Coordinates of C-alpha atoms in Angstrom, one line a residue:
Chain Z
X1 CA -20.3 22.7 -79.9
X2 CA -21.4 19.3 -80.3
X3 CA -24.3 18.2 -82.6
X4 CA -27.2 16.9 -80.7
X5 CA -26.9 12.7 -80.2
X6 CA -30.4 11.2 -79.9
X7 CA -28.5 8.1 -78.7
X8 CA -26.7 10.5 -76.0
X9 CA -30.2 12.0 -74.9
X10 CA -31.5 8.2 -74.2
X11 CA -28.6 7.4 -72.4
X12 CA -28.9 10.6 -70.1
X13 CA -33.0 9.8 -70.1
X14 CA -31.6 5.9 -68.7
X15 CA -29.4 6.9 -65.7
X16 CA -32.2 9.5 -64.4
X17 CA -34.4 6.3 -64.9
X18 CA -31.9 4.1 -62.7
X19 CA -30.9 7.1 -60.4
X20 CA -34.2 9.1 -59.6
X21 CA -36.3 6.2 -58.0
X22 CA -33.0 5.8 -55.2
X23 CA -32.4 9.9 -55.2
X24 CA -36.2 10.1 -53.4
X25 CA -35.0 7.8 -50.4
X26 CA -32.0 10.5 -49.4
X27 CA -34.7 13.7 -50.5
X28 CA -37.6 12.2 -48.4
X29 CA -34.9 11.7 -45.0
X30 CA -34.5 14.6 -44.2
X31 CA -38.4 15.9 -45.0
X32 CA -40.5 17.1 -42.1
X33 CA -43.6 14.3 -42.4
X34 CA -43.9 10.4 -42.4
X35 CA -45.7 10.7 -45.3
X36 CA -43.6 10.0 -48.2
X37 CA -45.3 12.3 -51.1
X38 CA -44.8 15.7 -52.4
X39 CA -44.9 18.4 -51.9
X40 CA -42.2 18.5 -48.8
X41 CA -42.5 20.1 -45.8
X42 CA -39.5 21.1 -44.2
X43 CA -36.1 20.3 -43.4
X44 CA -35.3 17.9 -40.2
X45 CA -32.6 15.6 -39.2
X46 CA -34.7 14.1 -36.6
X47 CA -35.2 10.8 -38.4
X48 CA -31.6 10.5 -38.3
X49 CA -31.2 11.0 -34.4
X50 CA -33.8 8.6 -34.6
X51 CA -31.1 5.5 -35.8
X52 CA -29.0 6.6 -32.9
X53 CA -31.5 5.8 -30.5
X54 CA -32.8 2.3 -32.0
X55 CA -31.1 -1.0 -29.7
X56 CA -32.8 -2.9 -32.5
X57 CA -31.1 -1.3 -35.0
X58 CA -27.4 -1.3 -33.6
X59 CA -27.4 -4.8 -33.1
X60 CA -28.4 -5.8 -36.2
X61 CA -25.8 -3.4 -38.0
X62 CA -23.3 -5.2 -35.8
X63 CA -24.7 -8.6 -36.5
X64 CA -24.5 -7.6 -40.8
X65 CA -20.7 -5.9 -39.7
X66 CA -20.1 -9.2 -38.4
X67 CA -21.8 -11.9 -40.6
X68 CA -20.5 -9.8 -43.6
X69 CA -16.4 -9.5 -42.5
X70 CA -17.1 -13.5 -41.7
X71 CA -18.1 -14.5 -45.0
X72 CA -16.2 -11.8 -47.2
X73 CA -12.9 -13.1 -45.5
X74 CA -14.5 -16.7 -46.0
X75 CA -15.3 -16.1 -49.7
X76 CA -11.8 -14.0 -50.6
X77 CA -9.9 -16.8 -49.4
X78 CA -11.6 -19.6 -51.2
X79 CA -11.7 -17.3 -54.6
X80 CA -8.2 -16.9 -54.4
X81 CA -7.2 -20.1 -54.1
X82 CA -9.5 -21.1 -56.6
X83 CA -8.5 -18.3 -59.1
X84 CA -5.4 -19.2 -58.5
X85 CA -5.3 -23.0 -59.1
X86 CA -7.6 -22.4 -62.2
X87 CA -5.4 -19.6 -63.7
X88 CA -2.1 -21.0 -62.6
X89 CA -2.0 -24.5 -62.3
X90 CA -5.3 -25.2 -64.8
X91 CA -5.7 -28.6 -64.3
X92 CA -9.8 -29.8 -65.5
X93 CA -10.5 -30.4 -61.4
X94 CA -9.6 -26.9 -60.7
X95 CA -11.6 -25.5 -63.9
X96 CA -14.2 -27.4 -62.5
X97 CA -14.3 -26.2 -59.4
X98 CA -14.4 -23.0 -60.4
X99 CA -17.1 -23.5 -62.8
X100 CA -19.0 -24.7 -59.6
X101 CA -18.0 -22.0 -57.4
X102 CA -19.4 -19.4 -60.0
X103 CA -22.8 -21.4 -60.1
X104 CA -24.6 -20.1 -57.6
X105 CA -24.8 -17.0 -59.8
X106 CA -27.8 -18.7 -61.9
X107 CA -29.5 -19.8 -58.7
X108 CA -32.1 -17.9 -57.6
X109 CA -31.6 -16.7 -54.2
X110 CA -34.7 -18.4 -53.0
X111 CA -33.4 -22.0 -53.7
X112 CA -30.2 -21.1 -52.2
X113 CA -31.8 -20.2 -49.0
X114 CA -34.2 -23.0 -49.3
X115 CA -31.2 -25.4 -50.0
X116 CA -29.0 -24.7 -47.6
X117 CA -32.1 -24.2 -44.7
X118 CA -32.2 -27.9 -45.7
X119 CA -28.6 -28.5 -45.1
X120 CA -28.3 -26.5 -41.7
X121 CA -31.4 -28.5 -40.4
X122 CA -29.7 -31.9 -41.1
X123 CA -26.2 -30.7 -40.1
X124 CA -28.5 -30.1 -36.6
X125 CA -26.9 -26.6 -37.1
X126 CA -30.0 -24.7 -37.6
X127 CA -31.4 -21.3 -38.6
X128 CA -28.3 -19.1 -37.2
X129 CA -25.6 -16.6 -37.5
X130 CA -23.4 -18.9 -38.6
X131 CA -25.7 -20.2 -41.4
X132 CA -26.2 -16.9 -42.5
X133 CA -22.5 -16.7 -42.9
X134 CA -22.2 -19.8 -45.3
X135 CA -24.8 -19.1 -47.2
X136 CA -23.1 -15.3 -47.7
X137 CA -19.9 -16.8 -48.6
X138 CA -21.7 -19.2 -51.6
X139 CA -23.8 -15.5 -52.8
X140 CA -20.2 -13.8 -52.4
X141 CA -18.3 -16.6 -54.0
X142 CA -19.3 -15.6 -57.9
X143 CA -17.7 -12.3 -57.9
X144 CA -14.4 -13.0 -55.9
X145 CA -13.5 -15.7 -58.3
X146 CA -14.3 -13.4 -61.1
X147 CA -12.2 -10.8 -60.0
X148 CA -9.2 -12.8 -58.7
X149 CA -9.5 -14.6 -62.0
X150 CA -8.9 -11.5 -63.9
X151 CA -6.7 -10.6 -61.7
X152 CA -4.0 -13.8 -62.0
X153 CA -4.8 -13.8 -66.1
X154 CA -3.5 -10.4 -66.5
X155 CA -0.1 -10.9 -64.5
X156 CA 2.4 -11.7 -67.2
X157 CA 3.5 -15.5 -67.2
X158 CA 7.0 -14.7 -67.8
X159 CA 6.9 -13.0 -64.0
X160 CA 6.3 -16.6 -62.2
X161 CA 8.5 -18.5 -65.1
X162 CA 11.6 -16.7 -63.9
X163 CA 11.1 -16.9 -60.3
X164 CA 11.0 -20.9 -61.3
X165 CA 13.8 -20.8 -63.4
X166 CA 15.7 -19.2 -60.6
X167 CA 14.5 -22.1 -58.1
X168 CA 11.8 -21.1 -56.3
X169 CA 8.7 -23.6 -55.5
X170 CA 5.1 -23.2 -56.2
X171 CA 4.8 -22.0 -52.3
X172 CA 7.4 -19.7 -52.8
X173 CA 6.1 -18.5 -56.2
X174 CA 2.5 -17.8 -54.8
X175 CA 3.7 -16.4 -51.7
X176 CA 6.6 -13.8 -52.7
X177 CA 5.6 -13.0 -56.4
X178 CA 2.1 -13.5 -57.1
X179 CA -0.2 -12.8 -53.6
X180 CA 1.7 -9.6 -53.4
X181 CA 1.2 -8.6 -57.3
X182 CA -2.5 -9.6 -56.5
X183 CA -2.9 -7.8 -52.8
X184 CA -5.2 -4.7 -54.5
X185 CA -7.5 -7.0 -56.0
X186 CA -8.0 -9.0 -52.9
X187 CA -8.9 -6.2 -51.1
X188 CA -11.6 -5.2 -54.1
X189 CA -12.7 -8.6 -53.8
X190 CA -13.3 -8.7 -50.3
X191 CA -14.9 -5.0 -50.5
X192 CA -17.4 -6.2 -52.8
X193 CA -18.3 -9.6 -51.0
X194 CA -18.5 -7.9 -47.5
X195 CA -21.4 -5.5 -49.5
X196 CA -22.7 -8.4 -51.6
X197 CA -23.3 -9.9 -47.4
X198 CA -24.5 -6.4 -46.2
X199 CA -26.6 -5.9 -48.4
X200 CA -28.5 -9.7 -49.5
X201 CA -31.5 -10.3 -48.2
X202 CA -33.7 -13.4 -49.2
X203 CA -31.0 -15.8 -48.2
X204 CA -30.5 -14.5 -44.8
X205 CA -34.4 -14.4 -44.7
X206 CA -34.5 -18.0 -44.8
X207 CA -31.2 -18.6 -42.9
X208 CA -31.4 -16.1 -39.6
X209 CA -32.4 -17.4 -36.1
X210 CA -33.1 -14.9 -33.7
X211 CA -30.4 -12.2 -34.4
X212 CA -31.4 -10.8 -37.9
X213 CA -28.9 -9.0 -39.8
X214 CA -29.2 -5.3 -41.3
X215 CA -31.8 -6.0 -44.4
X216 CA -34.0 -8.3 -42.5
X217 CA -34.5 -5.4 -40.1
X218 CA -35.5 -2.7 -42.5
X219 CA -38.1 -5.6 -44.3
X220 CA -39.4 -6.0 -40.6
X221 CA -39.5 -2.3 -40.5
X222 CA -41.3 -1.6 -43.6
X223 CA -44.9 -3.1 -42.3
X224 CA -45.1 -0.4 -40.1
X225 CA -46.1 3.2 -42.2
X226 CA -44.8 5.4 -38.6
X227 CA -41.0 3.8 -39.0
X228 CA -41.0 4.7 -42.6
X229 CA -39.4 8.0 -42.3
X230 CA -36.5 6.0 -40.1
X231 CA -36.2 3.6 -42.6
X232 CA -35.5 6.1 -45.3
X233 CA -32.6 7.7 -42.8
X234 CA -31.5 4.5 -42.5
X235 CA -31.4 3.8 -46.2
X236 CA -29.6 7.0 -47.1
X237 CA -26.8 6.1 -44.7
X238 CA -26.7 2.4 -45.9
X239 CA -26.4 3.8 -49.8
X240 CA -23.9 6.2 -49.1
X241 CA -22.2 3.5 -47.1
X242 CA -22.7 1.3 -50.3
X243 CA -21.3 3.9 -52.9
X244 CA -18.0 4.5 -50.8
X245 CA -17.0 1.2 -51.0
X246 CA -17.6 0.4 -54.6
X247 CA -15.5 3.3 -54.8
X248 CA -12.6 2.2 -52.8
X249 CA -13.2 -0.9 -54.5
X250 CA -13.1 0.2 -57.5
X251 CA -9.9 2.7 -57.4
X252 CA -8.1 -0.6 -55.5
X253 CA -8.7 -2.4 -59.1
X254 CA -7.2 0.1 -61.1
X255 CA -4.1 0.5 -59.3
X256 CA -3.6 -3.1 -59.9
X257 CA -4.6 -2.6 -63.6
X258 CA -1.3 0.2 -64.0
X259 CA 0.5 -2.4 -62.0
X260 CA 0.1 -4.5 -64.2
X261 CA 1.4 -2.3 -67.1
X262 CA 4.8 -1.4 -65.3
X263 CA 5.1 -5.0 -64.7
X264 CA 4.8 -6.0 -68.1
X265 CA 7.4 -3.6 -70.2
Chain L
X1 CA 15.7 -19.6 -73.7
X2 CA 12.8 -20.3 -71.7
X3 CA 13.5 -23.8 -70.0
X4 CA 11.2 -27.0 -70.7
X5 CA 9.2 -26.4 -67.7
X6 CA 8.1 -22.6 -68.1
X7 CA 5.2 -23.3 -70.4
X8 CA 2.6 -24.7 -68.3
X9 CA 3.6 -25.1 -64.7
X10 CA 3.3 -28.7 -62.9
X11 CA 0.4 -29.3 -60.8
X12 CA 2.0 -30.2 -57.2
X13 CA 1.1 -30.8 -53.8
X14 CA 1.2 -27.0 -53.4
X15 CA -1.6 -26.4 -56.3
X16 CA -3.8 -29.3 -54.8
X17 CA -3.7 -27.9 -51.4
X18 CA -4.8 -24.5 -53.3
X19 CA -8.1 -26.3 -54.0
X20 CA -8.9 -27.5 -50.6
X21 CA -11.0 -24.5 -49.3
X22 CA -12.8 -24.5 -52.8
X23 CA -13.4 -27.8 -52.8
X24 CA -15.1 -28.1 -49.5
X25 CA -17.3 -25.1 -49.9
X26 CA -18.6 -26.3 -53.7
X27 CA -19.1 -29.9 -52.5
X28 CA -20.1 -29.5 -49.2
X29 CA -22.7 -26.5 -49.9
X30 CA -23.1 -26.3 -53.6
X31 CA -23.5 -29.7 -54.5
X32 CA -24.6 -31.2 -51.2
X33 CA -27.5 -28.9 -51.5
X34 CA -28.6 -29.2 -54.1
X35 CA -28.9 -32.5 -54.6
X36 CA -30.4 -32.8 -51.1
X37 CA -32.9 -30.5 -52.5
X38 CA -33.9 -32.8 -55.3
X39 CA -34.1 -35.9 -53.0
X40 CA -36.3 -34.0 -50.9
X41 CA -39.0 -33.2 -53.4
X42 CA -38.9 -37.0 -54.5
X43 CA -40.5 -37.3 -50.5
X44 CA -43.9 -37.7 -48.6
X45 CA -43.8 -34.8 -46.7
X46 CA -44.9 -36.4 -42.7
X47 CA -43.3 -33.7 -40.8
X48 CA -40.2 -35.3 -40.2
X49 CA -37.2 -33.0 -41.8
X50 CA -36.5 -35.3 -45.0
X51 CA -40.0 -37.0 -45.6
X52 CA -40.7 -40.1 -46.1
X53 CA -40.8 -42.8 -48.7
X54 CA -40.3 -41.8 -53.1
X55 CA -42.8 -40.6 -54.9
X56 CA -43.7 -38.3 -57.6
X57 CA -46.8 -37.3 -56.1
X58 CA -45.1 -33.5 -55.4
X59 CA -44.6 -33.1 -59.4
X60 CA -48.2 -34.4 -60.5
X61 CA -49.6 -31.6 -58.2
X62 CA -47.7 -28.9 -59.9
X63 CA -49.0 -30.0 -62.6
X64 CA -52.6 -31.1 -62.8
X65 CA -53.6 -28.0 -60.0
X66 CA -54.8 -24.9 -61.7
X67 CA -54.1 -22.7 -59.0
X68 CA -50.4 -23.6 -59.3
X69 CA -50.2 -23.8 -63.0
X70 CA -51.5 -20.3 -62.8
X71 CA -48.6 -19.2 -60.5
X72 CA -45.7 -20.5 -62.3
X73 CA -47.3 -19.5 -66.1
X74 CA -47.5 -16.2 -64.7
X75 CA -43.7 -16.4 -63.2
X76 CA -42.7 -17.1 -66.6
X77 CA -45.0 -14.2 -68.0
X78 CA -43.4 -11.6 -66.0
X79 CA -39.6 -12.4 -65.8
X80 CA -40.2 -13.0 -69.7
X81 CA -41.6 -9.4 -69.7
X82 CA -39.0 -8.0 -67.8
X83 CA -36.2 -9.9 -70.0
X84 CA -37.5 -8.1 -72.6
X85 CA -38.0 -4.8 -71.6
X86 CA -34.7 -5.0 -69.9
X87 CA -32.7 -5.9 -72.9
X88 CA -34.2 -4.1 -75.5
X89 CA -33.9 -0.7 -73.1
X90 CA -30.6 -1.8 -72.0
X91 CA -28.8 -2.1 -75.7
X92 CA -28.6 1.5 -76.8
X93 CA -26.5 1.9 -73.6
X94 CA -24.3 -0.2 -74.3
X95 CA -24.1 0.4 -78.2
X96 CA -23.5 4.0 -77.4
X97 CA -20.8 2.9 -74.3
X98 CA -19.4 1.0 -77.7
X99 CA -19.1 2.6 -80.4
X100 CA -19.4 6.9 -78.8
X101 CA -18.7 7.5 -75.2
X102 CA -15.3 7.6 -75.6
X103 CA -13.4 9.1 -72.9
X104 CA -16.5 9.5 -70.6
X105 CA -16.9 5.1 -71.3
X106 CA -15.7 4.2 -67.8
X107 CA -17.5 7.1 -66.0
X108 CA -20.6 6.0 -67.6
X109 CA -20.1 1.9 -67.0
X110 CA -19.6 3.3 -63.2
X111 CA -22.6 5.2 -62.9
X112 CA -24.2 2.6 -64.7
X113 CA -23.4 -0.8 -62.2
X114 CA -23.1 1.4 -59.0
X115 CA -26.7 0.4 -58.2
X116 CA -25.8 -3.3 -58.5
X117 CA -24.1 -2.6 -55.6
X118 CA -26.7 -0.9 -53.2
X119 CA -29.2 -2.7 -51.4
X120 CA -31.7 -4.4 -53.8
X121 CA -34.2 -4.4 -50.9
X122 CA -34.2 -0.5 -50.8
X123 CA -33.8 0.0 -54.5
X124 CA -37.3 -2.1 -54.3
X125 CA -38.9 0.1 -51.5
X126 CA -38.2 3.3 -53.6
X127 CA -40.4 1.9 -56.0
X128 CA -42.8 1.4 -53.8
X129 CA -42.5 5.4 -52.5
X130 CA -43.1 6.3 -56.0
X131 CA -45.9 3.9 -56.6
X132 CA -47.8 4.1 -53.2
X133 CA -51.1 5.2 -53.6
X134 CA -50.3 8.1 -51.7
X135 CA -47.2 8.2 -52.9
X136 CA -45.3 10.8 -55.2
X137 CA -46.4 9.5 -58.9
X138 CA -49.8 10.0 -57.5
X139 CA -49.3 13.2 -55.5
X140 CA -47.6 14.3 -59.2
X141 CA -50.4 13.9 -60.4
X142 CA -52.8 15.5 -58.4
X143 CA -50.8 18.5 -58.1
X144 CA -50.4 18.9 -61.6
X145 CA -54.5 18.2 -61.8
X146 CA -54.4 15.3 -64.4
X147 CA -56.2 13.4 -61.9
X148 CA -58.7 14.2 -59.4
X149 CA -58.3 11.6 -56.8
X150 CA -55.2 9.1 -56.6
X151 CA -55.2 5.9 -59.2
X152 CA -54.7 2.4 -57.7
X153 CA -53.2 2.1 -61.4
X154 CA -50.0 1.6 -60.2
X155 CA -49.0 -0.1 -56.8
X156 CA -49.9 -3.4 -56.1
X157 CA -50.3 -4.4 -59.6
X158 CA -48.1 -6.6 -62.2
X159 CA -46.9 -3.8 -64.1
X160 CA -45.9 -2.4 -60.8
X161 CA -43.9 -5.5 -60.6
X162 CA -42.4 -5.7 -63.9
X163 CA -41.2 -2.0 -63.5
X164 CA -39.5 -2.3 -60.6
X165 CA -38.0 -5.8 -61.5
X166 CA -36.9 -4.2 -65.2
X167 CA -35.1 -1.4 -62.9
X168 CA -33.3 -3.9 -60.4
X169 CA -31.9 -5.6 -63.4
X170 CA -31.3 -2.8 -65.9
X171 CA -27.2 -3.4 -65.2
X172 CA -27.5 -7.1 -65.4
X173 CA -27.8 -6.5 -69.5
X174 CA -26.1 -3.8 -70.4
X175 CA -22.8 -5.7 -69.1
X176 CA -22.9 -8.9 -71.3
X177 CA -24.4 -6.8 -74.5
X178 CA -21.1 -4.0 -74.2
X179 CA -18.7 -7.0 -74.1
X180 CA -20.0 -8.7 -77.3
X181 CA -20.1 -5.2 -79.0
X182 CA -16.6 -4.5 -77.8
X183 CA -15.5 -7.9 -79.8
X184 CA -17.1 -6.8 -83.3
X185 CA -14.6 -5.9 -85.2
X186 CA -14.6 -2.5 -86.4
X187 CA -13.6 -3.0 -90.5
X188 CA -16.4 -5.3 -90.5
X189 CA -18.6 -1.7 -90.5
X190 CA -16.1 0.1 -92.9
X191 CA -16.9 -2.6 -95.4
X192 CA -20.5 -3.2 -94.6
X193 CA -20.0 1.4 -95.7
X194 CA -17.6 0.5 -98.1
X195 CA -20.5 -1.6 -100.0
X196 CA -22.7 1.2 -100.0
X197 CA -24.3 -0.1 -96.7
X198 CA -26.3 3.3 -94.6
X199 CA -25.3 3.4 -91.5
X200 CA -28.9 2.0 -90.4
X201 CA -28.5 -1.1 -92.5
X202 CA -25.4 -1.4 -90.8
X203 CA -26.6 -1.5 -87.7
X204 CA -29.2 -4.2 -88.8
X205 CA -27.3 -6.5 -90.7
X206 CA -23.9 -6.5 -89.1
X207 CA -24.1 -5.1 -85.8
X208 CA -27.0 -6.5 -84.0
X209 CA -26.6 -10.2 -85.1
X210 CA -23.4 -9.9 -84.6
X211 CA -23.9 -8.7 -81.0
X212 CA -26.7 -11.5 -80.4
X213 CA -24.7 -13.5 -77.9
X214 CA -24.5 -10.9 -75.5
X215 CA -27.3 -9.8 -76.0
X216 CA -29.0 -13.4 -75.0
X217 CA -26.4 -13.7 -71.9
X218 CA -27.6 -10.8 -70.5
X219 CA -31.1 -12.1 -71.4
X220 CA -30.1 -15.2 -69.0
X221 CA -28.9 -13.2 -66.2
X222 CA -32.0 -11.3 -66.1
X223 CA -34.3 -13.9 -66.5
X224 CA -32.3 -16.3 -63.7
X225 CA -33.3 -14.2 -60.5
X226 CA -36.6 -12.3 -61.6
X227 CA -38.0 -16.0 -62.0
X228 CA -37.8 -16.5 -58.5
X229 CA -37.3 -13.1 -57.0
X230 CA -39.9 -12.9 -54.0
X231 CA -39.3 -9.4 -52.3
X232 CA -40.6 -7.5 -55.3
X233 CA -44.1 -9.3 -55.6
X234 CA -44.4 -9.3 -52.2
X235 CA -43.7 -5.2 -51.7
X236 CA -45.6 -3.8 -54.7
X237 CA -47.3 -6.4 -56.5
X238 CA -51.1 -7.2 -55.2
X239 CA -52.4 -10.8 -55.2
X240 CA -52.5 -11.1 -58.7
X241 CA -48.7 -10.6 -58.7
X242 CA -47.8 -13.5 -56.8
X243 CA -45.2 -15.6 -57.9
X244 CA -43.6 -18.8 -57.4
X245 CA -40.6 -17.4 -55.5
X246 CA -43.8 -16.0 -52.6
X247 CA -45.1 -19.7 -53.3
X248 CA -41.4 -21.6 -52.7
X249 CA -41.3 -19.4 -49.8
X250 CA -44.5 -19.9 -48.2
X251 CA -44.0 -23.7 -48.2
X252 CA -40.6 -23.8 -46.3
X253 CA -42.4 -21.0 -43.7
X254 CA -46.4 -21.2 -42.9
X255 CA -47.4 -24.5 -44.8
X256 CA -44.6 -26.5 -43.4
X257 CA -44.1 -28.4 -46.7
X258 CA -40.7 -28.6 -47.8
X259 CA -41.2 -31.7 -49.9
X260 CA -43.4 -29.8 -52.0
X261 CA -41.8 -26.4 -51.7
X262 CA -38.8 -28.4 -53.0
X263 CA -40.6 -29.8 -55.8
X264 CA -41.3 -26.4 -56.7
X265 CA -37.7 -24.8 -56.5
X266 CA -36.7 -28.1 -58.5
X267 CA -39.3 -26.6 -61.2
X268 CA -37.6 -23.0 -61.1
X269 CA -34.1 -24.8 -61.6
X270 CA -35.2 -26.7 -64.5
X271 CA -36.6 -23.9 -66.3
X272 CA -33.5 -22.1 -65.7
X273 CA -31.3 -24.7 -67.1
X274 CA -33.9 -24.7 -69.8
X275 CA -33.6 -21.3 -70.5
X276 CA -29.9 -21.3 -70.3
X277 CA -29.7 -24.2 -72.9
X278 CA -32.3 -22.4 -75.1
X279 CA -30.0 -19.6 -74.9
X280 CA -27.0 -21.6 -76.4
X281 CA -27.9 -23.0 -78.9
X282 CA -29.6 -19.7 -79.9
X283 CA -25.9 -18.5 -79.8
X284 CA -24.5 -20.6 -81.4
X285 CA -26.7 -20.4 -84.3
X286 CA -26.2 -17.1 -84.4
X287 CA -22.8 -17.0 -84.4
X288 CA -22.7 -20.0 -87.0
X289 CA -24.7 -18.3 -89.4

């Protein structure tokens, strides 16, 4: 048996802290009363039949589905090539670039909503879906760099030397050797952007016309206390949604991580 | 051998078309912005979608009218507060992550960030569930007959805001402060023993200064978006919550004055740089000493 750890006890303390204020939006769901307090009442999945039969709803979960596959495909192909040309051809340009591409990271969501609102007005593009989208690609942009950039550092130089030694270009060399070594990361990164989209808020806030996406919905929602219980459904589905793509995600990293160790011995 | 060229590979037409995409969307949308940004809060504001004329007229308001003063002191009050709390709660986490979770260390990182990940928006609305008035903290507390009728202690308050913000956040720390741990090098803390050093001493004199740069990154990352967060103050903080985030947000929708609003987010990035620059040198005095 184990001794007792205080410092184990505050770390089990910490994730019931992080976990238990998110555990009541499921537990509340599926309670019998629009009243969100203890104790509950009974069990009912009515709030959930509820989401089926909300037009509102559907088409702003297709217009997040949509706005978010736009801007994560958007954002994974501009952090690759930036990854790549910082990693593999690190010249100061592309470190600068990426520097820049990772800044909007210390910008407070606000002022990139408020900067770009400016932008789309001037650009006569207006509030709109496809403002929404650029503005999720510069949120998304920060972590599929960071991962891609991983990524490319841990694949063993020697890999691309010898496909140069043996005559094949810079094209060849990205597109045969390194993409393809690369191909379960991009898939993480574009995982985590497309919920990094789904799930951002203020920027859309300030960006959306008339279609709003998923999260500008609920916030609509939440003024009105008889849609709570709908919202909460709602939530629970968008969490679980949430957690099984970090998963993915997340197994799609490590299988490029023991890649990477076959590759290199 | 390896041949001349294998040790850095030349930049080429190939690498330069790489950077195209990237180039356009940080130019065009980074930099573009922002600098259009600070142009505009140099404006008259008339109505007209960039203003009119320069002036520093935007700026002297900020700064000679209480009412705003009050808003960005407090800003500053409350992401400061939440930096705090956030770090100091967040660093036995990661010491323990560290230096004892051993095999469970990457279950525990993953429990840890998962919430990143989940919608910010809803993690705030739980919050506001617990804290409602007639919500379950309060209905806890009337069952269990410590109070008689539910306390307004809790929702629409600062604190509620400062809780709430500190949970958002919590992984933002713990990341940066686990790295810098991760880098200390362990015989450092068998000679710090070996010099007859308890292991509390240790921890005082070696570990935590030597962990000080993460721990002051993950201080910045905190502080960056609770500056200007808005959706927190606006679901469980009361009007003496409001902060300049509400404020930035209110001049680009009902007042309809983005020259000033402008000014104001021009504000919230100087600070931030501020902080950030603060934060260096901090580190680097740290690490020099």
């Amino acid at each position: 048996m184990k001794r007792f750890s205080w410092l184990g006890a505050y770390v089990a303390l910490y994730l019931v802290f992080i976990y238990l204020p998110i555990a009541l939006i499921p537990l509340f769901s599926f309670n019998d009363a629009v009243q969100a307090a203890f104790p509950l009442k009974g069990f009912t999945l009515a709030w959930y039949q509820n989401l089926w039969n909300n037009d509102a709803l559907k088409s702003s979960l297709l217009t997040s589905v949509e706005v978010g596959a736009a801007a994560a495909s958007i954002a994974t192909l501009c952090g690759t090539s930036i990854a790549y040309a910082e990693i593999i051809g690190s010249s100061k340009l592309a470190r600068l670039i990426s520097g820049l591409a990772r800044l909007p990271i210390l910008i407070p969501g606000v002022i990139i909503g408020i900067a770009l609102l400016i932008v789309v007005n001037i650009i006569a593009l207006g509030p709109s879906r496809l403002a929404i989208v650029i503005g999720h690609v510069l949120v998304a942009l920060p972590t599929t760099v960071m991962v891609l950039r991983g990524r490319f550092a841990s694949i063993p130089r020697t890999i691309a030397e010898a496909a140069q030694d043996l005559g094949a270009k810079d094209a060849t060399v990205f597109f045969r050797i390194m993409l393809p070594l690369a191909l379960s990361a991009i898939a993480s990164a574009f995982l985590l952007a497309f919920l990094t989209s789904f799930d951002e808020f203020i920027v859309a806030f300030f960006l959306s016309g008339t279609e709003p996406t998923l999260p500008l919905y609920i916030w609509s929602q939440l003024r009105f206390p008889k849609s709570l219980p709908m919202v909460m459904a709602l939530g629970s589905s968008v969490l679980a949604l949430s957690i099984i793509i970090v998963a993915i995600s997340e197994i799609l990293r490590r299988k490029d991580r023991s890649l990477a160790l076959t590759t290199s011995h | 051998m390896a041949s001349s060229t294998a040790s850095a590979m030349r930049p080429t037409g190939f690498s330069a078309a790489m950077l195209a995409p990237g180039l356009l969307v940080t130019c065009l949308f980074i930099l573009a912005a922002l600098g259009l940004l600070v142009f505009l809060a140099f404006r008259h504001n008339d109505g007209s979608l960039l203003g009119s004329g320069l002036t520093i007229e935007n700026f002297i308001t900020l700064a000679t009218d209480p009412l705003y003063i009050r808003i960005i002191l407090r800003s500053l009050l409350i992401a400061g507060v939440v930096t705090c709390v956030t770090v100091i709660t967040a660093y036995p986490v990661a010491y323990y992550l560290s230096f004892h979770a051993g095999k469970h260390r990457r279950l525990i990182l993953f429990l840890v960030t998962l919430p990143f990940w989940t919608s910010y928006l809803l993690r705030v609305f739980a919050w506001k569930i617990v804290l409602a008035f007639n919500g379950v903290l309060n209905s806890a507390l009337l069952g269990g007959g410590l109070v008689s009728e539910p306390t307004t202690l809790f929702i629409n308050t600062p604190y509620a805001v400062v809780v709430t913000l500190a949970h958002a956040y919590a992984p933002f720390a713990i990341l940066p402060i686990l790295v810098s741990l991760d880098v200390i090098p362990r015989n450092l803390l068998e000679a710090a023993a070996d010099l007859g050093a308890k292991p509390f001493t240790a921890l005082l004199r070696v570990t935590i200064p030597n962990s000080m740069p993460g721990v002051l990154a993950g201080a910045v990352v905190v502080f960056v978006p609770t500056v200007g967060d808005y959706v927190t103050p606006a679901l469980v903080g009361g009007p003496d919550s409001t902060m300049i985030g509400s404020l930035i947000q209110a001049q680009f929708g009902k007042a309809q004055d983005w020259p000033f609003g402008s000014a104001l987010a021009v504000l919230v990035m100087l600070t931030v740089l501020l902080v950030m620059l603060l934060a260096r040198r901090a580190s680097k005095s740290w690490s020099a000493a």
